Amino acid sequence: MEHREVVVIGAGPSGAVAAALLKRQGHDVLMLERQQFPRFSIGESLLAHCLEFVEEAGMMPAVQAAGFQVKNGAAFARGDEYAYFDFRDKFTPGPGTTFQVQRAHFDKVLADDAERQGVEVRYLQEVTAANFEGDSPLLDVRGADGSTYQVQSQFVLDASGYGRVLARLLDLERPSSMPPRKAIFTHIEDRIDDAGFDREKILISVHPEQPGIWYWLIPFSNGRCSFGVVGGQDLFGGPDQDLMATLRAMADAAPNLKRVLKNAVWDTPANTIGGYSASVTRLYGPGYALLGNAAEFLDPVFSSGVTIALRSSKLATDALHRQLSGEPVDWQTDFADPLMLGVETFRAYVQGWYSGEFQDVVFYQNAQPEIRRMISSILAGYAWDTSNPFVANPQRRLRMLSELCRGVQTQAEPA
Ligand code: FAD
């Protein structure tokens, strides 16, 4: 049987960054990945905060060299309304720009860089069983040729994303607080010639009649865009639906998108993903911790997934390094509680988006600059900065602000 110090399950962003952070502290790390890279993944618009972890993992030169589209903020459209937040103008210190990335390429850049730094990466290796009952965790792995082997280690970091390996195997699954939703998406050659279109921002558009339905348009650096629509599970028809026809009809329903995408070449089959919001009963246990989407995933609307994933990698590897060095670690106060602080901030704003409260705040044009900077910070991923009042007390602040926006708008309307 093979013996390693740490095994990471999954080579997506949370796995690759966690593996590199540990390796840089002198630990032996084996990363097992079920697929061959490059492979497609959804989640293409990053937030500025996540680059702090990419930097700490020593991966910035590789990411910068990859030529991804620079992103400096988020734009929002609803009917004739348009609003944007510039991440460089924000309350919390830290990077104010980031990237919009084709994830097949981005994830390979990170995994290759982890390998360059000395992490052993094995592709086409699927973790099929886990046993945490003995002194050391034991994983069963199925290789590319179908043969199986076991790996014993001192600790397992589960970064398996939607594979949710330990949540499934250890019965940790918990329904999400978010209602089930579904996305249909594709990549297009966008041919956008609208001078007002800002390629350095994600564009989130709201359906003109149904505020619970929204679209993303994420420009890449190669003249292409990721385009998708999100709505309730039942909104888009049954399993036989023509995904591309549905997506194009949805795009036509929003006048701003119809205009911007008038020359687009729809050259890639549409795909769909649903029921992606998920949670777990616990984020750690004896011999393991759950990272990124293997633990909790809220909702795509604010592009928070990779940022939460990388923050979890940083918190878990700091705690694990101390534990492996013989220091006492309280995984609840050192890992789970601090991670959930930011997750709960995002949860409040995601819920506020779907209730309409946060949409009103986003489109309110007369907010004080300082308040806009606080909101910009959260949209840039700085959801753990408790000196920001909109982080420290998200529900109450959001309600107050949306009442203010709605009140002012109502007063401004002619009697
Ligand atoms: P992943 O990137 O999913 O990586 C997990 C890896 O584990 C995979 O490579 C998988 O093959 C491997 N694996 C799985 N099972 C096993 C196994 N048994 N053995 C070995 N390996 C295994 N986030 C953003 O930041 N920005 C966005 O714009 C954004 N948009 C989104 C849109 C939609 C519609 C959805 C659903 C999500 C979106 N997200 C976005 C979220 C984003 O996709 C995830 O948060 C992010 O990919 C999580 O990274 P991860 O490293 O945890 O997992």
XYZ file of C-alpha atoms in Angstrom, residues 134 180 199 227:
4
model
C -8.435 3.685 11.535
C -33.097 24.387 -7.054
C -15.287 43.562 -22.359
C -23.261 33.139 -22.418
